[in-house]
Amino acid sequence: RAQKAVSTQATRLLKLLGYGVDKVGPNIGLEQEFFLVPRKDYYRRPDLQLTGRTIMGKNAPRGQEMCDHYMAAINPVALECMQEIQHECFMLGIPLRTRHREVAPNQYEFAPFFGTAVTQIDQNLMVMQICDEVAARHGLACLPQEKPFKDINGSGKHNNISLGTNTGVNLLNPAQLAKASGSHEIFPVLMAGIVRAIDLHGDLMRMAIASPGNDFRLGACEAPPAIISTYLGETMTAYLDEFRKSKAGKEYAPAVKTVDLGLDEIAPFTMPAEDRNRTSPFPYGGHRFEFRAVGSSQNVSLVNTVLCTIWADSFGHLADQIEAGGKPAEVAAAALDQHWKVIFNGNNYDEANQEALTKAGVWRIDSGVDSLQRLSDPKNVDLFSRHGVLNEKECKARTAVLLDHYSGTVEMEALCMVDMIKQHVIPAVVNAEVEGPHLSGLQAAAAKVEAGLSKMHGAADEYSKATAARELRLETMEAARDVCDKAEGDVPEDLWTLATYKELLFLDSHQGADAISD
């Protein structure tokens, strides 16, 4: 329904701009990140087995400081697993084009060819299942959760999206669009619509990437903060700035730079002058936008439903004004003027920048639970209803389901934490005879988590329950984790019954341990 809406409004707008096409649709490419950990150690972590993330665990002496695991060749054990995953996927018609290491130890990524949104979403769900099944055959466990480990990078599913016509023209590729249409005025008009959509409906974009795992990932130097701005790059920003002032379209020429290594053997070569901003939630990367804030475990149907709907709404708005007699360039320039504040090319991690964006009125919703409520906000119900995507009943039902999913996830984590404290941490402390500094704190921590669960169960409605769950998860359970991690540091290794971060995260240094012990 959202794809139909964006096709209807985009083809309508393009016709008014002198470029007739029969259909427009979203094409996406999903970068799937995940962890591969030794399965024998995975079985010694009830939290990983039941919730997908470690709810306690002392940091190893080493994390991701040296970046050598990122730049190195893929670990042979992991490589054999990934090759089989690619083969299984290829047999099903799913071409996983790239495979490589990622920033954190034992973290990897697959990326497919671009394709139509519905096909790519369905195939991505199959890829996640195949990763899980094949990993088990190689003595590994695949962890698709957004933040399985504390203090190292989490995983995302970067949603790269463009709009294509039925004749194969990428509407976000300015050169290709100008060649097909014979006009340089169409591209800045489309970009004006997209900028307007991000500014008006950043709350829906934030809602679409609200998942339990993203609670710990957003804003943590691996994913953008929960402030929905867009990075266009200095060259594209200057191009649109000139357009809104002159109200005249012209050819877009992306900046390039020459790299000269000073070697006779390698001639100087040119490359793009700008990379996409990795601190931005929604950067333009040349020919497509990349929704970097999407979580790795998510089904991205809702993400792309939101993007298609808000783009359809803005394209329709521009078309309405043009049909009413407005000149396309003037209409687009006015939209850019009104919504320019959402364009930000700086460092989104910088707290001063975050404060400035917030003061400027850019959408900021720090709480994932609060963002989920936005799906049922009257503004957004009206948006989805007008375009025939979701009615009020459907918006409210989906809101309830998303809130229940959040609460259920936290409840499982909390119950798991209580069991681990009572069945693993306290016995280890007693066996190590270090009860003095730790026992009372551990018992109190377990009691507080249980009290938080009782508060959740007594909540009046889905939103209240999810709000209580968020408090339990981000405050009570994090405090309990600190107590557990301190205890782990004082217990001898042979008495600690849970797999440690050192055992879970370093395939490179632990590879061959079983052969040696045999």
Short mmCIF file of C-alpha atoms in Angstrom, two decimals:
data_model
loop_
_atom_site.label_atom_id
_atom_site.label_comp_id
_atom_site.label_asym_id
_atom_site.label_seq_id
_atom_site.Cartn_x
_atom_site.Cartn_y
_atom_site.Cartn_z
CA ARG A 1 0.00 0.00 0.00
CA ALA A 2 2.85 2.40 0.80
CA GLN A 3 4.59 1.51 -2.45
CA LYS A 4 1.37 2.21 -4.32
CA ALA A 5 1.11 5.58 -2.56
CA VAL A 6 4.64 6.67 -3.43
CA SER A 7 4.22 5.49 -7.02
CA THR A 8 0.95 7.40 -7.40
CA GLN A 9 2.30 10.67 -6.04
CA ALA A 10 5.76 10.44 -7.61
CA THR A 11 4.42 9.73 -11.11
CA ARG A 12 1.91 12.56 -10.66
CA LEU A 13 4.67 14.99 -9.69
CA LEU A 14 6.99 13.82 -12.46
CA LYS A 15 4.25 14.31 -15.06
CA LEU A 16 3.80 17.89 -13.87
CA LEU A 17 7.56 18.35 -14.29
CA GLY A 18 7.41 17.13 -17.87
CA TYR A 19 8.67 13.58 -17.33
CA GLY A 20 6.08 10.86 -17.88
CA VAL A 21 6.63 7.43 -16.33
CA ASP A 22 4.16 4.64 -15.61
CA LYS A 23 5.40 3.56 -12.19
CA VAL A 24 7.88 4.41 -9.44
CA GLY A 25 9.02 2.05 -6.71
CA PRO A 26 11.57 1.78 -3.89
CA ASN A 27 14.75 -0.22 -4.40
CA ILE A 28 16.69 -1.14 -1.29
CA GLY A 29 19.90 -2.82 -0.22
CA LEU A 30 20.23 -4.13 3.34
CA GLU A 31 23.62 -4.40 5.05
CA GLN A 32 23.16 -7.21 7.57
CA GLU A 33 25.54 -7.16 10.53
CA PHE A 34 25.83 -9.96 13.10
CA PHE A 35 28.18 -11.68 15.55
CA LEU A 36 29.51 -15.24 15.32
CA VAL A 37 30.51 -16.75 18.68
CA PRO A 38 31.65 -20.25 19.72
CA ARG A 39 28.54 -22.36 20.24
CA LYS A 40 29.99 -24.27 23.19
CA ASP A 41 30.36 -20.96 25.04
CA TYR A 42 26.96 -19.74 23.80
CA TYR A 43 25.45 -22.73 25.67
CA ARG A 44 27.06 -21.40 28.84
CA ARG A 45 25.16 -18.10 28.55
CA PRO A 46 21.43 -18.40 29.37
CA ASP A 47 21.01 -14.72 28.49
CA LEU A 48 22.38 -15.16 24.97
CA GLN A 49 20.30 -18.27 24.42
CA LEU A 50 17.02 -16.79 25.66
CA THR A 51 17.31 -13.05 24.94
CA GLY A 52 20.04 -12.63 22.31
CA ARG A 53 22.24 -10.33 24.40
CA THR A 54 24.49 -10.50 27.46
CA ILE A 55 22.69 -8.88 30.37
CA MET A 56 25.85 -9.14 32.47
CA GLY A 57 29.50 -9.72 31.74
CA LYS A 58 32.78 -8.11 32.72
CA ASN A 59 34.68 -6.56 29.82
CA ALA A 60 37.68 -8.49 28.54
CA PRO A 61 41.06 -6.76 28.87
CA ARG A 62 40.81 -6.13 25.14
CA GLY A 63 37.91 -4.77 23.13
CA GLN A 64 38.04 -3.20 19.65
CA GLU A 65 40.83 -0.73 20.36
CA MET A 66 43.36 -1.80 17.73
CA CYS A 67 40.94 -2.22 14.79
CA ASP A 68 43.16 -5.08 13.54
CA HIS A 69 40.22 -7.50 13.49
CA TYR A 70 38.32 -5.02 11.28
CA MET A 71 41.10 -4.73 8.70
CA ALA A 72 42.31 -8.34 8.76
CA ALA A 73 41.22 -11.29 6.65
CA ILE A 74 38.13 -13.09 7.89
CA ASN A 75 38.82 -15.73 10.53
CA PRO A 76 39.02 -19.16 8.79
CA VAL A 77 36.34 -20.73 10.99
CA ALA A 78 33.98 -17.82 10.38
CA LEU A 79 34.89 -17.70 6.69
CA GLU A 80 33.94 -21.34 6.14
CA CYS A 81 30.59 -20.65 7.81
CA MET A 82 29.98 -17.48 5.79
CA GLN A 83 30.84 -19.21 2.52
CA GLU A 84 28.25 -21.90 3.22
CA ILE A 85 25.68 -19.22 4.11
CA GLN A 86 26.36 -17.50 0.78
CA HIS A 87 26.03 -20.83 -1.05
CA GLU A 88 22.73 -21.70 0.65
CA CYS A 89 21.39 -18.25 -0.12
CA PHE A 90 22.54 -18.38 -3.74
CA MET A 91 20.71 -21.70 -4.18
CA LEU A 92 17.55 -19.82 -3.20
CA GLY A 93 18.26 -16.96 -5.59
CA ILE A 94 19.63 -14.59 -2.95
CA PRO A 95 22.95 -13.07 -4.11
CA LEU A 96 24.95 -11.92 -1.07
CA ARG A 97 27.46 -9.78 -2.88
CA THR A 98 29.86 -8.89 -0.07
CA ARG A 99 31.13 -10.40 3.15
CA HIS A 100 33.60 -8.79 5.54
CA ARG A 101 34.56 -8.23 9.13
CA GLU A 102 33.01 -5.39 11.09
CA VAL A 103 34.25 -3.05 13.82
CA ALA A 104 33.81 -5.28 16.87
CA PRO A 105 35.58 -8.61 17.52
CA ASN A 106 33.65 -11.56 16.02
CA GLN A 107 31.36 -9.13 14.17
CA TYR A 108 30.68 -9.64 10.46
CA GLU A 109 28.48 -8.36 7.64
CA PHE A 110 26.73 -9.54 4.48
CA ALA A 111 25.29 -7.22 1.85
CA PRO A 112 23.19 -8.24 -1.17
CA PHE A 113 22.62 -6.66 -4.55
CA PHE A 114 20.02 -3.89 -4.60
CA GLY A 115 16.51 -5.05 -5.45
CA THR A 116 12.86 -4.17 -5.10
CA ALA A 117 11.84 -3.45 -1.53
CA VAL A 118 9.38 -6.31 -1.02
CA THR A 119 11.79 -8.89 -2.45
CA GLN A 120 14.74 -7.60 -0.44
CA ILE A 121 12.77 -7.57 2.81
CA ASP A 122 11.58 -11.16 2.34
CA GLN A 123 15.04 -12.32 1.33
CA ASN A 124 16.64 -10.61 4.32
CA LEU A 125 14.38 -12.54 6.70
CA MET A 126 15.50 -15.75 4.99
CA VAL A 127 19.15 -14.69 5.25
CA MET A 128 18.84 -14.22 9.02
CA GLN A 129 17.30 -17.69 9.39
CA ILE A 130 19.93 -19.31 7.18
CA CYS A 131 22.71 -17.59 9.15
CA ASP A 132 21.32 -19.08 12.36
CA GLU A 133 20.95 -22.59 10.93
CA VAL A 134 24.29 -22.76 9.11
CA ALA A 135 26.24 -21.31 12.04
CA ALA A 136 25.12 -24.23 14.21
CA ARG A 137 26.65 -26.68 11.72
CA HIS A 138 30.02 -24.95 12.15
CA GLY A 139 30.04 -24.94 15.93
CA LEU A 140 29.06 -21.26 16.01
CA ALA A 141 26.06 -19.24 17.14
CA CYS A 142 24.86 -16.28 15.07
CA LEU A 143 23.73 -13.27 17.08
CA PRO A 144 21.64 -10.78 15.05
CA GLN A 145 20.64 -8.70 18.09
CA GLU A 146 21.55 -5.00 18.03
CA LYS A 147 23.71 -4.94 21.15
CA PRO A 148 24.77 -8.41 22.32
CA PHE A 149 27.84 -7.10 24.16
CA LYS A 150 28.44 -4.02 26.25
CA ASP A 151 31.10 -1.44 25.38
CA ILE A 152 31.81 -2.69 21.87
CA ASN A 153 29.92 -1.83 18.70
CA GLY A 154 26.48 -3.20 18.15
CA SER A 155 24.95 -4.30 14.86
CA GLY A 156 22.76 -2.51 12.37
CA LYS A 157 20.88 -3.27 9.18
CA HIS A 158 21.62 -0.17 7.12
CA ASN A 159 18.62 0.40 4.87
CA ASN A 160 19.91 1.89 1.60
CA ILE A 161 16.98 3.17 -0.44
CA SER A 162 16.44 4.81 -3.81
CA LEU A 163 13.42 5.34 -6.07
CA GLY A 164 13.38 3.81 -9.53
CA THR A 165 11.05 4.13 -12.50
CA ASN A 166 9.59 1.22 -14.44
CA THR A 167 12.16 2.01 -17.16
CA GLY A 168 15.10 1.58 -14.76
CA VAL A 169 15.92 5.22 -14.07
CA ASN A 170 17.16 5.96 -10.52
CA LEU A 171 15.43 9.18 -9.49
CA LEU A 172 18.11 9.87 -6.87
CA ASN A 173 20.88 9.73 -9.46
CA PRO A 174 20.92 13.31 -10.79
CA ALA A 175 22.94 12.56 -13.93
CA GLN A 176 20.87 9.54 -14.90
CA LEU A 177 17.60 11.37 -14.23
CA ALA A 178 18.69 14.42 -16.25
CA LYS A 179 19.72 12.25 -19.19
CA ALA A 180 16.42 10.33 -19.21
CA SER A 181 14.18 13.36 -18.70
CA GLY A 182 16.16 16.06 -20.48
CA SER A 183 15.80 18.33 -17.44
CA HIS A 184 18.03 19.38 -14.54
CA GLU A 185 15.07 20.84 -12.63
CA ILE A 186 13.44 17.56 -11.58
CA PHE A 187 16.12 16.29 -9.18
CA PRO A 188 16.17 19.33 -6.84
CA VAL A 189 12.36 19.26 -6.70
CA LEU A 190 12.41 15.61 -5.60
CA MET A 191 15.11 16.37 -3.04
CA ALA A 192 13.03 19.24 -1.68
CA GLY A 193 10.17 16.80 -1.16
CA ILE A 194 12.40 14.35 0.69
CA VAL A 195 13.87 17.07 2.92
CA ARG A 196 10.33 18.22 3.75
CA ALA A 197 9.31 14.65 4.60
CA ILE A 198 12.23 14.14 7.00
CA ASP A 199 11.54 17.42 8.79
CA LEU A 200 7.80 16.90 9.18
CA HIS A 201 7.84 13.19 9.92
CA GLY A 202 11.10 12.55 11.74
CA ASP A 203 8.97 11.20 14.58
CA LEU A 204 7.77 8.37 12.35
CA MET A 205 11.30 7.61 11.20
CA ARG A 206 12.36 7.41 14.86
CA MET A 207 9.37 5.17 15.59
CA ALA A 208 10.27 2.84 12.74
CA ILE A 209 13.73 2.08 14.16
CA ALA A 210 12.61 1.76 17.80
CA SER A 211 13.46 -1.79 18.82
CA PRO A 212 14.52 -3.26 22.17
CA GLY A 213 18.10 -3.75 20.94
CA ASN A 214 18.38 -0.17 19.70
CA ASP A 215 17.94 1.08 23.28
CA PHE A 216 21.64 0.36 23.83
CA ARG A 217 22.91 1.03 20.30
CA LEU A 218 21.64 4.47 19.23
CA GLY A 219 24.12 7.24 19.87
CA ALA A 220 26.87 4.91 21.04
CA CYS A 221 29.51 5.82 18.43
CA GLU A 222 28.30 3.05 16.14
CA ALA A 223 24.83 4.40 15.34
CA PRO A 224 23.41 7.90 15.14
CA PRO A 225 21.61 9.46 18.10
CA ALA A 226 17.81 9.64 18.19
CA ILE A 227 17.75 13.04 16.47
CA ILE A 228 16.43 12.69 12.94
CA SER A 229 18.42 14.97 10.65
CA THR A 230 19.85 14.27 7.20
CA TYR A 231 23.37 14.65 5.85
CA LEU A 232 23.58 15.74 2.22
CA GLY A 233 27.29 16.57 2.03
CA GLU A 234 28.76 19.98 1.41
CA THR A 235 28.54 19.74 -2.38
CA MET A 236 24.88 18.65 -2.50
CA THR A 237 23.96 21.15 0.22
CA ALA A 238 25.59 23.98 -1.73
CA TYR A 239 23.82 22.82 -4.89
CA LEU A 240 20.38 22.88 -3.22
CA ASP A 241 21.19 26.16 -1.48
CA GLU A 242 21.95 27.77 -4.83
CA PHE A 243 18.77 26.27 -6.28
CA ARG A 244 16.54 27.65 -3.53
CA LYS A 245 18.06 31.11 -3.97
CA SER A 246 18.14 31.22 -7.77
CA LYS A 247 15.03 29.06 -8.30
CA ALA A 248 16.72 27.60 -11.36
CA GLY A 249 17.87 24.04 -11.90
CA LYS A 250 21.31 23.26 -13.27
CA GLU A 251 23.54 20.26 -13.70
CA TYR A 252 24.80 18.71 -10.46
CA ALA A 253 28.51 17.94 -10.50
CA PRO A 254 29.68 15.97 -7.45
CA ALA A 255 33.05 17.09 -6.15
CA VAL A 256 36.03 14.83 -6.74
CA LYS A 257 39.60 14.91 -5.53
CA THR A 258 42.83 13.62 -7.02
CA VAL A 259 44.95 11.20 -5.01
CA ASP A 260 48.64 11.17 -5.88
CA LEU A 261 50.66 8.59 -3.97
CA GLY A 262 53.95 9.87 -5.36
CA LEU A 263 54.75 6.54 -7.00
CA ASP A 264 55.68 5.95 -10.62
CA GLU A 265 53.98 2.56 -10.44
CA ILE A 266 50.56 4.02 -9.53
CA ALA A 267 49.21 6.90 -11.58
CA PRO A 268 47.21 9.63 -9.80
CA PHE A 269 43.52 8.77 -9.65
CA THR A 270 40.31 10.58 -8.79
CA MET A 271 37.75 9.65 -6.15
CA PRO A 272 34.65 11.25 -4.59
CA ALA A 273 35.60 14.17 -2.37
CA GLU A 274 33.05 13.25 0.29
CA ASP A 275 32.06 10.05 2.02
CA ARG A 276 28.66 9.67 3.64
CA ASN A 277 28.57 10.96 7.21
CA ARG A 278 28.57 7.91 9.47
CA THR A 279 27.20 9.90 12.40
CA SER A 280 24.02 10.86 10.52
CA PRO A 281 20.85 8.79 10.85
CA PHE A 282 19.86 9.41 7.23
CA PRO A 283 22.72 10.47 4.93
CA TYR A 284 22.60 10.91 1.17
CA GLY A 285 25.37 8.72 -0.17
CA GLY A 286 25.18 9.57 -3.85
CA HIS A 287 22.31 7.96 -5.77
CA ARG A 288 20.58 6.76 -2.57
CA PHE A 289 19.81 7.54 1.05
CA GLU A 290 21.05 5.28 3.82
CA PHE A 291 18.94 4.84 6.95
CA ARG A 292 21.83 3.94 9.25
CA ALA A 293 19.84 3.84 12.48
CA VAL A 294 17.90 0.66 11.59
CA GLY A 295 18.60 -2.24 13.96
CA SER A 296 20.14 -5.53 12.83
CA SER A 297 17.36 -7.82 14.06
CA GLN A 298 14.52 -5.77 12.60
CA ASN A 299 12.07 -6.75 9.91
CA VAL A 300 12.37 -3.57 7.86
CA SER A 301 8.83 -3.66 6.44
CA LEU A 302 7.70 -0.87 8.76
CA VAL A 303 10.83 1.18 8.05
CA ASN A 304 10.17 1.20 4.31
CA THR A 305 6.43 1.64 4.78
CA VAL A 306 7.18 4.85 6.66
CA LEU A 307 9.72 6.12 4.11
CA CYS A 308 7.42 5.45 1.15
CA THR A 309 4.44 7.07 2.89
CA ILE A 310 6.18 10.26 4.00
CA TRP A 311 7.81 10.67 0.59
CA ALA A 312 4.43 10.14 -1.08
CA ASP A 313 2.93 12.81 1.15
CA SER A 314 5.58 15.38 0.27
CA PHE A 315 5.51 14.60 -3.45
CA GLY A 316 1.72 14.99 -3.31
CA HIS A 317 2.06 18.29 -1.46
CA LEU A 318 4.39 19.69 -4.11
CA ALA A 319 2.12 18.42 -6.89
CA ASP A 320 -0.90 20.10 -5.28
CA GLN A 321 0.88 23.43 -5.26
CA ILE A 322 2.07 23.09 -8.84
CA GLU A 323 -1.43 22.12 -10.00
CA ALA A 324 -2.73 25.21 -8.22
CA GLY A 325 -0.53 27.38 -10.44
CA GLY A 326 2.81 27.44 -8.62
CA LYS A 327 6.02 27.27 -10.59
CA PRO A 328 7.87 24.01 -9.74
CA ALA A 329 11.18 25.69 -8.87
CA GLU A 330 9.48 28.25 -6.64
CA VAL A 331 7.38 25.60 -4.89
CA ALA A 332 10.48 23.43 -4.25
CA ALA A 333 12.56 26.42 -3.12
CA ALA A 334 9.88 27.40 -0.61
CA ALA A 335 9.86 23.83 0.78
CA LEU A 336 13.64 23.89 1.14
CA ASP A 337 13.50 27.28 2.88
CA GLN A 338 10.89 26.04 5.34
CA HIS A 339 12.58 22.74 6.17
CA TRP A 340 16.28 23.60 5.77
CA LYS A 341 16.96 23.09 9.48
CA VAL A 342 16.79 19.29 9.11
CA ILE A 343 19.91 19.30 6.88
CA PHE A 344 22.98 18.84 9.07
CA ASN A 345 26.43 17.87 7.80
CA GLY A 346 28.31 18.00 11.11
CA ASN A 347 29.14 15.48 13.84
CA ASN A 348 25.90 14.12 15.27
CA TYR A 349 27.73 12.64 18.28
CA ASP A 350 28.82 16.07 19.49
CA GLU A 351 26.59 17.10 22.40
CA ALA A 352 26.70 20.78 21.46
CA ASN A 353 25.46 19.88 17.97
CA GLN A 354 22.74 17.70 19.45
CA GLU A 355 21.59 20.58 21.63
CA ALA A 356 21.60 22.97 18.68
CA LEU A 357 19.53 20.58 16.54
CA THR A 358 17.06 20.10 19.39
CA LYS A 359 16.68 23.87 19.85
CA ALA A 360 16.17 24.26 16.10
CA GLY A 361 13.15 21.96 16.33
CA VAL A 362 14.53 18.85 14.67
CA TRP A 363 12.66 15.75 15.85
CA ARG A 364 14.29 14.22 18.93
CA ILE A 365 12.70 11.36 20.88
CA ASP A 366 15.24 9.74 23.19
CA SER A 367 12.87 7.08 24.54
CA GLY A 368 12.10 4.25 22.16
CA VAL A 369 8.87 3.61 24.05
CA ASP A 370 7.72 7.20 23.60
CA SER A 371 8.58 7.03 19.91
CA LEU A 372 6.39 3.94 19.46
CA GLN A 373 3.43 5.97 20.67
CA ARG A 374 3.87 8.32 17.71
CA LEU A 375 2.42 5.70 15.37
CA SER A 376 -1.02 6.41 16.85
CA ASP A 377 -0.63 10.19 17.04
CA PRO A 378 -3.49 11.99 15.22
CA LYS A 379 -0.97 13.63 12.82
CA ASN A 380 0.31 10.27 11.74
CA VAL A 381 -3.01 8.46 11.69
CA ASP A 382 -4.22 11.18 9.32
CA LEU A 383 -1.09 10.77 7.17
CA PHE A 384 -1.43 7.01 6.77
CA SER A 385 -5.21 7.20 6.28
CA ARG A 386 -5.03 9.86 3.55
CA HIS A 387 -2.68 7.71 1.51
CA GLY A 388 -4.55 4.46 2.07
CA VAL A 389 -1.67 2.82 3.91
CA LEU A 390 -3.04 2.27 7.44
CA ASN A 391 -6.33 3.23 9.04
CA GLU A 392 -6.74 4.35 12.65
CA LYS A 393 -7.55 0.85 13.89
CA GLU A 394 -4.46 -0.58 12.22
CA CYS A 395 -2.21 2.16 13.65
CA LYS A 396 -3.48 1.54 17.17
CA ALA A 397 -3.19 -2.24 16.82
CA ARG A 398 0.38 -2.00 15.60
CA THR A 399 1.25 0.39 18.42
CA ALA A 400 -0.09 -2.10 20.97
CA VAL A 401 1.86 -4.96 19.38
CA LEU A 402 5.11 -2.97 19.33
CA LEU A 403 4.72 -1.95 22.97
CA ASP A 404 3.92 -5.55 23.98
CA HIS A 405 6.98 -6.75 22.09
CA TYR A 406 9.16 -4.29 23.98
CA SER A 407 7.69 -5.25 27.37
CA GLY A 408 7.94 -8.96 26.63
CA THR A 409 11.58 -8.65 25.64
CA VAL A 410 12.45 -6.81 28.85
CA GLU A 411 10.49 -9.29 30.96
CA MET A 412 12.50 -12.20 29.52
CA GLU A 413 15.75 -10.34 30.15
CA ALA A 414 14.80 -9.53 33.74
CA LEU A 415 13.73 -13.09 34.57
CA CYS A 416 16.93 -14.34 33.00
CA MET A 417 19.00 -11.92 35.08
CA VAL A 418 17.36 -13.05 38.32
CA ASP A 419 18.02 -16.72 37.46
CA MET A 420 21.64 -16.01 36.55
CA ILE A 421 22.28 -14.11 39.77
CA LYS A 422 20.76 -16.86 41.90
CA GLN A 423 21.98 -19.89 39.97
CA HIS A 424 25.40 -18.74 38.80
CA VAL A 425 26.75 -15.54 40.29
CA ILE A 426 25.89 -16.06 43.97
CA PRO A 427 27.06 -19.73 43.99
CA ALA A 428 30.32 -18.67 42.32
CA VAL A 429 30.88 -15.97 44.92
CA VAL A 430 30.20 -18.43 47.75
CA ASN A 431 32.47 -21.11 46.26
CA ALA A 432 35.23 -18.54 45.85
CA GLU A 433 34.73 -17.45 49.46
CA VAL A 434 34.38 -13.78 48.53
CA GLU A 435 30.84 -13.35 49.87
CA GLY A 436 31.81 -10.42 52.06
CA PRO A 437 32.15 -7.71 49.40
CA HIS A 438 29.44 -9.08 47.11
CA LEU A 439 26.72 -11.34 48.57
CA SER A 440 24.41 -8.74 50.07
CA GLY A 441 24.70 -6.53 47.00
CA LEU A 442 23.81 -9.41 44.68
CA GLN A 443 20.81 -10.40 46.76
CA ALA A 444 19.60 -6.80 46.84
CA ALA A 445 20.11 -6.45 43.08
CA ALA A 446 18.00 -9.54 42.38
CA ALA A 447 15.27 -8.26 44.69
CA LYS A 448 15.18 -4.89 42.92
CA VAL A 449 14.85 -6.55 39.52
CA GLU A 450 11.99 -8.68 40.86
CA ALA A 451 10.33 -5.54 42.22
CA GLY A 452 10.64 -3.92 38.81
CA LEU A 453 8.93 -6.92 37.26
CA SER A 454 6.08 -6.59 39.73
CA LYS A 455 5.71 -2.93 38.77
CA MET A 456 5.49 -3.93 35.11
CA HIS A 457 2.83 -6.52 35.84
CA GLY A 458 0.75 -3.98 37.73
CA ALA A 459 0.72 -1.42 34.92
CA ALA A 460 -2.65 -0.19 33.69
CA ASP A 461 -2.06 -0.39 29.91
CA GLU A 462 0.51 -1.30 27.23
CA TYR A 463 2.23 2.09 27.29
CA SER A 464 2.51 2.18 31.09
CA LYS A 465 3.88 -1.35 31.10
CA ALA A 466 6.46 -0.55 28.42
CA THR A 467 7.46 2.63 30.26
CA ALA A 468 8.00 0.63 33.46
CA ALA A 469 9.93 -1.95 31.43
CA ARG A 470 12.24 0.72 30.03
CA GLU A 471 12.97 2.03 33.52
CA LEU A 472 13.65 -1.52 34.74
CA ARG A 473 15.95 -2.24 31.83
CA LEU A 474 17.97 0.97 31.60
CA GLU A 475 18.19 1.79 35.29
CA THR A 476 17.54 -1.14 37.66
CA MET A 477 19.07 -3.87 35.51
CA GLU A 478 22.08 -1.77 34.56
CA ALA A 479 22.77 -1.14 38.26
CA ALA A 480 22.40 -4.87 38.94
CA ARG A 481 24.79 -5.60 36.09
CA ASP A 482 27.48 -3.45 37.68
CA VAL A 483 27.20 -5.50 40.88
CA CYS A 484 27.48 -8.78 38.94
CA ASP A 485 30.42 -7.62 36.84
CA LYS A 486 32.37 -6.55 39.93
CA ALA A 487 31.75 -9.98 41.43
CA GLU A 488 33.01 -11.67 38.26
CA GLY A 489 36.26 -9.74 38.58
CA ASP A 490 36.90 -11.26 42.03
CA VAL A 491 35.99 -14.89 41.28
CA PRO A 492 38.73 -17.23 39.97
CA GLU A 493 38.22 -18.31 36.37
CA ASP A 494 37.74 -22.00 37.20
CA LEU A 495 34.88 -21.17 39.58
CA TRP A 496 33.00 -18.81 37.25
CA THR A 497 30.34 -20.89 35.46
CA LEU A 498 29.24 -18.36 32.82
CA ALA A 499 31.16 -17.92 29.56
CA THR A 500 33.19 -14.72 29.73
CA TYR A 501 33.61 -11.96 27.16
CA LYS A 502 37.15 -13.23 26.60
CA GLU A 503 35.82 -16.67 25.65
CA LEU A 504 32.95 -15.36 23.53
CA LEU A 505 34.55 -12.59 21.52
CA PHE A 506 37.93 -13.73 20.26
CA LEU A 507 37.75 -16.53 17.69
CA ASP A 508 41.12 -15.41 16.35
CA SER A 509 43.01 -16.07 19.58
CA HIS A 510 40.95 -19.08 20.74
CA GLN A 511 40.92 -20.95 17.44
CA GLY A 512 42.38 -24.45 17.81
CA ALA A 513 41.85 -24.64 21.57
CA ASP A 514 39.73 -27.79 21.25
CA ALA A 515 42.36 -29.56 19.16
CA ILE A 516 45.02 -28.77 21.74
CA SER A 517 42.89 -30.05 24.61
CA ASP A 518 42.14 -33.27 22.68
#
